[in-house]
Coordinates of C-alpha atoms and ligand atoms in Angstrom, one line a residue:
X1 CA 43.2 51.9 -104.8
X2 CA 42.7 48.3 -103.4
X3 CA 39.9 48.4 -101.1
X4 CA 41.3 48.2 -97.2
X5 CA 41.2 44.8 -95.6
X6 CA 42.1 43.8 -92.2
X7 CA 45.9 42.7 -92.7
X8 CA 47.6 39.7 -91.4
X9 CA 50.3 42.0 -89.3
X10 CA 47.6 43.7 -87.4
X11 CA 46.1 40.7 -86.9
X12 CA 48.9 38.9 -85.2
X13 CA 50.2 41.8 -83.3
X14 CA 46.9 42.3 -81.8
X15 CA 46.7 38.3 -80.9
X16 CA 50.5 38.5 -79.9
X17 CA 49.5 41.3 -77.2
X18 CA 47.2 38.7 -75.7
X19 CA 48.5 35.1 -75.9
X20 CA 50.0 34.9 -72.8
X21 CA 46.8 35.6 -71.0
X22 CA 44.7 33.7 -72.9
X23 CA 47.1 31.0 -72.4
X24 CA 47.0 30.9 -68.5
X25 CA 43.0 31.4 -68.7
X26 CA 42.9 28.8 -71.0
X27 CA 44.5 26.6 -69.0
X28 CA 42.9 27.0 -65.7
X29 CA 39.5 26.8 -67.5
X30 CA 40.8 23.1 -69.2
X31 CA 42.0 22.1 -66.2
X32 CA 38.6 23.0 -64.0
X33 CA 36.4 21.4 -66.9
X34 CA 38.8 18.2 -66.5
X35 CA 37.8 18.0 -63.3
X36 CA 34.3 17.5 -64.0
X37 CA 35.6 15.0 -66.9
X38 CA 35.0 17.6 -69.6
X39 CA 38.2 17.5 -72.4
X40 CA 38.7 21.1 -72.9
X41 CA 40.4 21.2 -76.2
X42 CA 37.6 18.3 -77.9
X43 CA 35.3 21.2 -76.7
X44 CA 37.6 24.0 -78.3
X45 CA 37.5 22.0 -81.5
X46 CA 33.5 21.4 -81.3
X47 CA 33.5 25.7 -81.0
X48 CA 35.5 25.6 -84.5
X49 CA 33.3 23.1 -86.1
X50 CA 30.4 26.0 -85.2
X51 CA 28.9 28.1 -87.8
X52 CA 26.2 30.3 -88.7
X53 CA 25.1 32.1 -91.5
X54 CA 25.1 36.3 -91.8
X55 CA 22.0 37.7 -93.2
X56 CA 23.0 40.3 -95.9
X57 CA 20.4 42.7 -94.7
X58 CA 22.2 43.1 -91.1
X59 CA 25.3 44.2 -92.6
X60 CA 23.8 47.7 -93.5
X61 CA 22.7 49.9 -90.6
X62 CA 19.2 48.7 -89.7
X63 CA 15.8 51.1 -88.9
X64 CA 12.2 51.1 -88.0
X65 CA 9.3 52.3 -89.2
X66 CA 10.0 55.8 -87.6
X67 CA 13.6 56.3 -89.1
X68 CA 17.2 54.8 -90.1
X69 CA 20.0 56.5 -89.7
X70 CA 22.6 55.0 -91.9
X71 CA 26.1 54.8 -90.2
X72 CA 29.6 55.9 -91.9
X73 CA 31.2 53.2 -94.6
X74 CA 27.4 51.9 -95.3
X75 CA 27.6 48.8 -97.5
X76 CA 26.1 50.4 -101.1
X77 CA 25.8 46.7 -102.8
X78 CA 26.1 43.3 -102.2
X79 CA 29.7 43.2 -103.2
X80 CA 30.2 45.7 -100.1
X81 CA 28.3 43.5 -98.0
X82 CA 30.3 40.4 -98.7
X83 CA 33.4 42.4 -97.8
X84 CA 31.8 42.8 -94.5
X85 CA 30.9 39.7 -94.3
X86 CA 34.5 38.2 -95.1
X87 CA 35.8 41.0 -92.1
X88 CA 33.6 39.5 -90.2
X89 CA 34.3 35.9 -90.5
X90 CA 38.0 36.5 -90.4
X91 CA 38.0 38.0 -87.0
X92 CA 35.7 35.4 -85.5
X93 CA 35.8 32.3 -87.4
X94 CA 32.5 31.3 -87.0
X95 CA 30.4 33.2 -90.0
X96 CA 31.5 31.1 -93.4
X97 CA 27.9 31.5 -94.7
X98 CA 25.5 34.4 -95.7
X99 CA 22.1 34.4 -96.3
X100 CA 20.7 36.4 -99.1
X101 CA 17.5 38.2 -99.7
X102 CA 15.7 39.0 -103.0
X103 CA 15.3 41.2 -104.4
X104 CA 17.4 43.2 -101.7
X105 CA 20.4 41.3 -103.1
X106 CA 19.5 41.0 -106.9
X107 CA 22.6 41.6 -109.3
X108 CA 23.1 40.6 -112.9
X109 CA 25.6 37.9 -112.5
X110 CA 25.6 35.3 -109.7
X111 CA 27.9 33.2 -111.2
X112 CA 30.3 36.1 -110.7
X113 CA 28.5 36.7 -107.3
X114 CA 29.6 32.9 -106.3
X115 CA 33.0 33.4 -107.2
X116 CA 33.9 36.7 -105.2
X117 CA 31.9 35.0 -102.2
X118 CA 34.6 32.1 -102.7
X119 CA 37.2 34.1 -103.0
X120 CA 36.0 35.7 -99.7
X121 CA 35.8 32.3 -98.2
X122 CA 32.0 32.5 -98.0
X123 CA 29.4 30.5 -99.3
X124 CA 25.7 30.8 -99.9
X125 CA 23.0 29.6 -96.9
X126 CA 19.2 29.8 -97.6
X127 CA 17.9 32.6 -100.2
X128 CA 15.0 34.5 -98.7
X129 CA 12.0 35.5 -100.8
X130 CA 10.5 39.0 -100.6
X131 CA 6.5 39.3 -101.1
X132 CA 6.0 41.6 -98.3
X133 CA 7.2 45.1 -100.4
X134 CA 5.9 45.9 -103.7
X135 CA 8.7 46.4 -106.3
X136 CA 9.1 49.4 -108.7
X137 CA 6.8 48.3 -112.1
X138 CA 5.5 45.6 -109.9
X139 CA 2.2 44.4 -111.4
X140 CA 0.2 43.5 -108.6
X141 CA 0.7 44.9 -105.2
X142 CA 1.1 42.9 -102.1
X143 CA -1.0 45.4 -99.6
X144 CA -3.5 42.6 -98.8
X145 CA -1.1 39.6 -98.9
X146 CA 0.9 37.6 -101.3
X147 CA 0.9 33.5 -101.3
X148 CA -2.8 33.9 -99.6
X149 CA -4.0 36.9 -101.7
X150 CA -7.7 36.6 -102.6
X151 CA -6.9 36.9 -106.3
X152 CA -5.1 34.6 -108.1
X153 CA -3.1 36.6 -109.7
X154 CA -1.2 37.8 -107.2
X155 CA -0.7 34.8 -105.9
X156 CA 0.9 33.6 -109.3
X157 CA 3.0 36.7 -109.1
X158 CA 4.0 35.7 -105.6
X159 CA 4.2 31.9 -106.7
X160 CA 6.6 33.1 -109.5
X161 CA 8.8 35.3 -107.3
X162 CA 9.6 32.4 -104.7
X163 CA 10.6 30.0 -107.9
X164 CA 12.7 32.6 -109.2
X165 CA 14.5 32.5 -106.0
X166 CA 14.6 29.0 -106.0
X167 CA 16.4 29.5 -109.5
X168 CA 18.7 32.0 -108.1
X169 CA 19.6 30.2 -105.1
X170 CA 20.6 27.1 -106.9
X171 CA 23.3 29.1 -109.2
X172 CA 24.7 30.5 -105.9
X173 CA 24.9 27.1 -104.5
X174 CA 22.2 27.4 -101.6
X175 CA 20.1 24.7 -100.7
X176 CA 17.4 25.8 -99.0
X177 CA 14.6 28.7 -99.2
X178 CA 13.0 30.8 -96.7
X179 CA 9.4 31.8 -96.7
X180 CA 8.4 34.3 -94.3
X181 CA 5.0 36.2 -95.4
X182 CA 3.6 39.4 -94.1
X183 CA 0.2 38.2 -95.0
X184 CA -2.7 38.7 -92.5
X185 CA -5.1 41.3 -91.3
X186 CA -5.9 43.9 -89.0
X187 CA -9.5 43.7 -88.3
X188 CA -11.9 41.0 -87.4
X189 CA -14.1 39.7 -90.5
X190 CA -11.4 41.3 -92.9
X191 CA -10.1 37.8 -94.4
X192 CA -11.8 34.5 -93.8
X193 CA -8.8 32.6 -91.7
X194 CA -9.7 29.3 -93.2
X195 CA -9.6 30.2 -96.5
X196 CA -6.6 32.1 -96.3
X197 CA -4.6 29.5 -94.8
X198 CA -5.8 26.9 -98.0
X199 CA -4.8 29.8 -100.4
X200 CA -1.4 29.9 -98.5
X201 CA -1.1 26.1 -98.8
X202 CA -2.0 26.0 -102.5
X203 CA 0.5 28.5 -103.3
X204 CA 3.2 26.2 -101.4
X205 CA 2.6 23.3 -103.0
X206 CA 3.6 24.9 -106.4
X207 CA 6.6 26.3 -104.8
X208 CA 7.6 22.9 -103.2
X209 CA 7.2 20.9 -106.6
X210 CA 9.6 23.6 -107.8
X211 CA 12.5 22.6 -105.1
X212 CA 15.3 20.7 -106.1
X213 CA 15.4 17.0 -104.9
X214 CA 18.1 17.9 -102.4
X215 CA 16.8 21.6 -101.4
X216 CA 14.7 22.1 -98.1
X217 CA 11.8 25.1 -97.7
X218 CA 12.0 27.0 -94.3
X219 CA 8.3 28.3 -93.4
X220 CA 9.1 31.0 -90.8
X221 CA 6.2 31.6 -88.6
X222 CA 5.6 34.9 -86.9
X223 CA 2.6 36.2 -84.3
X224 CA 2.0 39.5 -85.4
X225 CA 3.6 42.6 -87.7
X226 CA 2.9 44.1 -90.2
X227 CA -0.6 42.6 -89.6
X228 CA -1.9 43.1 -86.2
X229 CA -5.2 41.2 -85.9
X230 CA -4.1 37.9 -87.4
X231 CA -1.1 36.7 -89.1
X232 CA -1.5 33.5 -91.5
X233 CA 1.4 31.6 -90.6
X234 CA 1.3 33.2 -86.9
X235 CA 2.8 30.4 -84.3
X236 CA 4.6 27.5 -84.8
X237 CA 1.3 25.3 -84.4
X238 CA 0.0 26.5 -87.9
X239 CA 3.7 26.2 -89.2
X240 CA 4.3 22.8 -88.4
X241 CA 0.8 21.9 -89.4
X242 CA 1.5 23.5 -93.0
X243 CA 4.9 21.9 -93.2
X244 CA 3.4 18.2 -92.6
X245 CA 1.2 18.9 -95.6
X246 CA 3.3 20.1 -97.8
X247 CA 5.6 17.1 -97.6
X248 CA 9.4 16.3 -96.1
X249 CA 11.0 19.2 -97.7
X250 CA 9.0 21.5 -95.7
X251 CA 10.6 22.1 -92.3
X252 CA 9.5 25.0 -89.9
X253 CA 12.1 28.1 -89.0
X254 CA 12.2 29.6 -86.0
X255 CA 13.0 33.2 -85.4
X256 CA 13.4 34.1 -82.0
X257 CA 11.9 37.3 -82.2
X258 CA 8.5 35.9 -83.5
X259 CA 6.7 35.1 -80.6
X260 CA 4.5 36.1 -77.8
X261 CA 6.3 37.6 -74.8
X262 CA 7.4 34.7 -72.2
X263 CA 6.8 32.0 -74.6
X264 CA 8.7 29.0 -74.0
X265 CA 10.8 28.6 -77.3
X266 CA 13.1 25.9 -76.1
X267 CA 9.8 23.6 -75.6
X268 CA 9.1 24.6 -79.3
X269 CA 12.5 23.7 -80.4
X270 CA 11.9 20.2 -78.3
X271 CA 8.8 19.6 -80.4
X272 CA 9.7 20.5 -84.0
X273 CA 12.6 18.3 -83.0
X274 CA 10.3 15.5 -82.4
X275 CA 8.3 16.0 -85.1
X276 CA 11.5 16.0 -87.4
X277 CA 10.2 19.6 -88.7
X278 CA 13.0 21.8 -86.9
X279 CA 14.8 23.5 -90.3
X280 CA 16.4 26.2 -89.1
X281 CA 16.7 29.5 -86.7
X282 CA 16.7 33.1 -87.0
X283 CA 18.9 34.3 -84.0
X284 CA 18.0 37.3 -82.4
X285 CA 16.7 38.8 -79.1
X286 CA 13.7 40.6 -78.4
X287 CA 12.0 42.3 -74.9
X288 CA 8.7 43.3 -76.2
X289 CA 8.3 42.6 -79.8
X290 CA 9.9 41.1 -82.8
X291 CA 12.9 43.8 -81.9
X292 CA 15.9 42.0 -84.0
X293 CA 18.1 42.7 -81.1
X294 CA 21.6 41.5 -80.8
X295 CA 21.7 37.7 -79.8
X296 CA 22.2 37.1 -76.8
X297 CA 22.2 40.4 -75.1
X298 CA 18.5 40.6 -73.5
X299 CA 18.0 36.8 -72.6
X300 CA 21.2 34.8 -72.7
X301 CA 19.7 32.0 -70.5
X302 CA 17.1 31.4 -73.3
X303 CA 19.4 31.0 -75.6
X304 CA 21.4 28.5 -73.7
X305 CA 18.2 26.7 -72.8
X306 CA 17.6 26.3 -77.1
X307 CA 21.0 25.2 -77.3
X308 CA 20.3 22.8 -74.6
X309 CA 17.3 21.4 -76.4
X310 CA 19.8 21.0 -79.8
X311 CA 22.5 19.3 -77.8
X312 CA 20.1 17.2 -76.2
X313 CA 18.5 16.1 -79.5
X314 CA 21.9 15.6 -81.2
X315 CA 23.0 13.4 -78.4
X316 CA 19.8 11.2 -78.7
X317 CA 20.4 11.1 -82.1
X318 CA 17.2 12.6 -83.4
X319 CA 15.7 11.9 -87.0
X320 CA 16.8 14.2 -89.7
X321 CA 18.4 16.7 -87.2
X322 CA 20.0 19.1 -89.1
X323 CA 19.0 22.9 -88.5
X324 CA 20.2 26.0 -90.4
X325 CA 21.7 28.2 -88.1
X326 CA 21.5 32.0 -89.2
X327 CA 21.0 35.1 -87.6
X328 CA 18.2 38.2 -88.4
X329 CA 18.6 41.0 -86.6
X330 CA 18.8 44.8 -87.2
X331 CA 21.4 46.7 -86.1
X332 CA 19.9 50.6 -85.5
X333 CA 22.3 52.1 -82.9
X334 CA 25.6 50.0 -83.4
X335 CA 28.3 49.5 -85.8
X336 CA 26.8 46.1 -87.9
X337 CA 29.8 44.4 -88.1
X338 CA 30.7 44.8 -84.2
X339 CA 27.4 43.6 -83.6
X340 CA 27.4 40.8 -85.8
X341 CA 30.9 39.2 -84.4
X342 CA 29.5 39.7 -80.7
X343 CA 26.8 37.7 -81.8
X344 CA 28.1 34.7 -83.5
X345 CA 30.4 34.7 -80.1
X346 CA 27.3 34.7 -77.8
X347 CA 26.0 31.8 -80.5
X348 CA 29.2 29.7 -79.8
X349 CA 28.9 30.6 -75.8
X350 CA 25.4 28.9 -75.8
X351 CA 26.8 26.0 -77.3
X352 CA 29.6 25.6 -75.6
X353 CA 27.6 26.1 -72.4
X354 CA 24.9 23.4 -73.5
X355 CA 28.1 20.9 -74.5
X356 CA 29.2 20.8 -71.0
X357 CA 25.9 19.9 -69.4
X358 CA 26.3 16.6 -67.7
X359 CA 23.4 14.7 -69.4
X360 CA 23.7 11.4 -67.4
X361 CA 23.5 13.5 -64.3
X362 CA 20.8 15.7 -65.2
X363 CA 18.9 12.5 -66.6
X364 CA 19.3 11.0 -63.8
X365 CA 17.8 13.9 -61.2
X366 CA 15.2 14.2 -64.2
X367 CA 14.6 10.4 -63.2
X368 CA 14.6 10.6 -59.5
X369 CA 12.3 14.2 -59.8
X370 CA 15.0 16.0 -58.1
X371 CA 13.8 19.6 -59.5
X372 CA 16.3 21.5 -58.4
X373 CA 19.6 19.1 -58.8
X374 CA 18.5 18.7 -62.5
X375 CA 17.9 23.2 -62.4
X376 CA 21.6 23.5 -61.5
X377 CA 23.2 20.8 -63.8
X378 CA 21.9 23.3 -66.0
X379 CA 22.8 26.2 -64.3
X380 CA 26.4 24.9 -63.7
X381 CA 27.0 25.0 -67.5
X382 CA 25.4 28.1 -68.0
X383 CA 27.5 29.7 -65.2
X384 CA 30.7 28.6 -66.4
X385 CA 32.6 31.2 -68.1
X386 CA 33.6 29.8 -71.4
X387 CA 35.5 32.6 -72.9
X388 CA 38.9 31.2 -73.0
X389 CA 37.5 28.7 -75.1
X390 CA 35.9 30.7 -77.7
X391 CA 38.8 33.0 -77.7
X392 CA 41.1 30.0 -78.2
X393 CA 38.7 28.6 -81.2
X394 CA 39.2 31.7 -83.1
X395 CA 42.5 31.9 -82.5
X396 CA 43.5 28.4 -83.6
X397 CA 41.2 29.0 -86.4
X398 CA 43.4 31.7 -87.4
X399 CA 40.9 34.6 -86.4
X400 CA 41.6 37.4 -83.5
X401 CA 41.3 36.4 -79.5
X402 CA 39.5 40.0 -79.1
X403 CA 37.8 40.5 -82.3
X404 CA 36.0 44.1 -81.3
X405 CA 39.1 45.5 -80.3
X406 CA 41.0 44.0 -83.4
X407 CA 38.3 45.7 -85.7
X408 CA 38.2 48.8 -83.9
X409 CA 42.4 49.1 -84.0
X410 CA 42.0 48.3 -87.8
X411 CA 40.2 51.3 -88.4
X412 CA 38.3 49.5 -91.2
X413 CA 35.1 51.4 -90.6
X414 CA 37.0 54.6 -90.9
X415 CA 38.5 53.6 -94.3
X416 CA 35.2 52.1 -95.8
X417 CA 33.8 55.8 -95.1
X418 CA 36.3 57.1 -97.3
X419 CA 36.1 54.2 -100.1
X420 CA 31.9 54.3 -99.9
X421 CA 30.7 57.8 -100.7
X422 CA 27.6 58.1 -98.1
X423 CA 24.5 56.8 -99.2
X424 CA 21.4 59.0 -99.0
X425 CA 19.5 59.2 -96.1
X426 CA 16.3 56.6 -96.6
X427 CA 13.4 57.7 -94.4
X428 CA 12.8 54.7 -92.6
X429 CA 12.4 50.7 -92.7
X430 CA 14.8 48.2 -91.6
X431 CA 17.1 48.3 -94.6
Ligands
LRH1 C1 10.4 39.1 -90.7 C2 11.6 38.6 -90.7 C3 11.7 37.6 -91.8 C4 13.1 38.5 -92.9 C5 13.0 39.8 -92.5 C6 14.0 40.3 -92.7 O1 10.2 39.9 -89.4 O2 12.1 37.8 -89.7 O3 13.0 36.5 -91.3 O4 12.8 38.4 -94.3 O5 12.8 39.7 -91.4
MN2 MN1 13.4 36.4 -89.6

């Protein structure tokens, strides 16, 4: 019995039922946009070209330190995850790449993995290393850190793991390594914060030396958790300074949930662009801490403002501007496939809204210190409902006008629940 996948017939039938309404809404929106001098079809083509990577660790149900409640038809291994990633891309046509995490996604044959992904129309984005958990039979524990650990043997083990991840990534066709470390302390005095950073930099220099010529390494900063007094790479400033010191292949990755509440993330993005050190993003949303909630589900205006900086940078032709877009979320109470589809759409929405900002009117208002005028240029774009353009982009790219409804109509999850025997309930943790 072949594994169930959503048929073209079902997709066509679901689209046919919605096509007339979409055509009407699309015509009305493109007429309104053309009055603002914006070509609706060109905008739709831009959205069709937008892509974001799916985190393999986000395809299964996530959890917290308290508990994880797996749902039906959980992916058992990377091949199930790729199948679910293919289903997401089939319907939203905006997630052509997957970002794997090792050793969570370790497998015996990476060439075969690459082939299976290619059959699903998927490629691999940045690989993620993991020196924040101890693996069975691991020689040295990461309890007190990894790349910044006081013991050279532990650092060497962590460096070797990152170099292994690069080797795996090369076989998968990736071009970047993301390094997030949990290293830090819970008590004042527990760690010499200056020497910890020096040890981290020494370790990262060895990892950078192992990067192929056309690769990048993304340094991911995070204010706290699991360290609750000081994290070694706690903020964009430390990450930026480290990337400067490590050289041109080293850039900074902005995980939206890794900042103190109310930090101006869009300004951090503008700064990293200015210095040519914006490597990429882990998109998600948060209300308090690193909540890993669905992108655009808490602060959609902030997400728009981040994309406003990205479009401004692109329009200005900022040097070395090639940010990698990846999602990094934990789906504790929703079907991960639905959350990932909606999150990709919310990214497209912020991108489309940022593309319709009248940048010359905005620059004029800024030059005239017309504060409200300038703000309303942004608000005008942000309050434009671009949904018909997002739906038309999906339709023209062979996807679903209404992905969530089409996914539910397919009964995909029910089929997977039959195909995939239930996994044993793991007590807690994000995966
Ligand atoms: C750390 C982080 C990092 C991943 C992990 C799954 O909080 O954002 O990007 O390695 O989540
Ligand atoms: Mn992250």
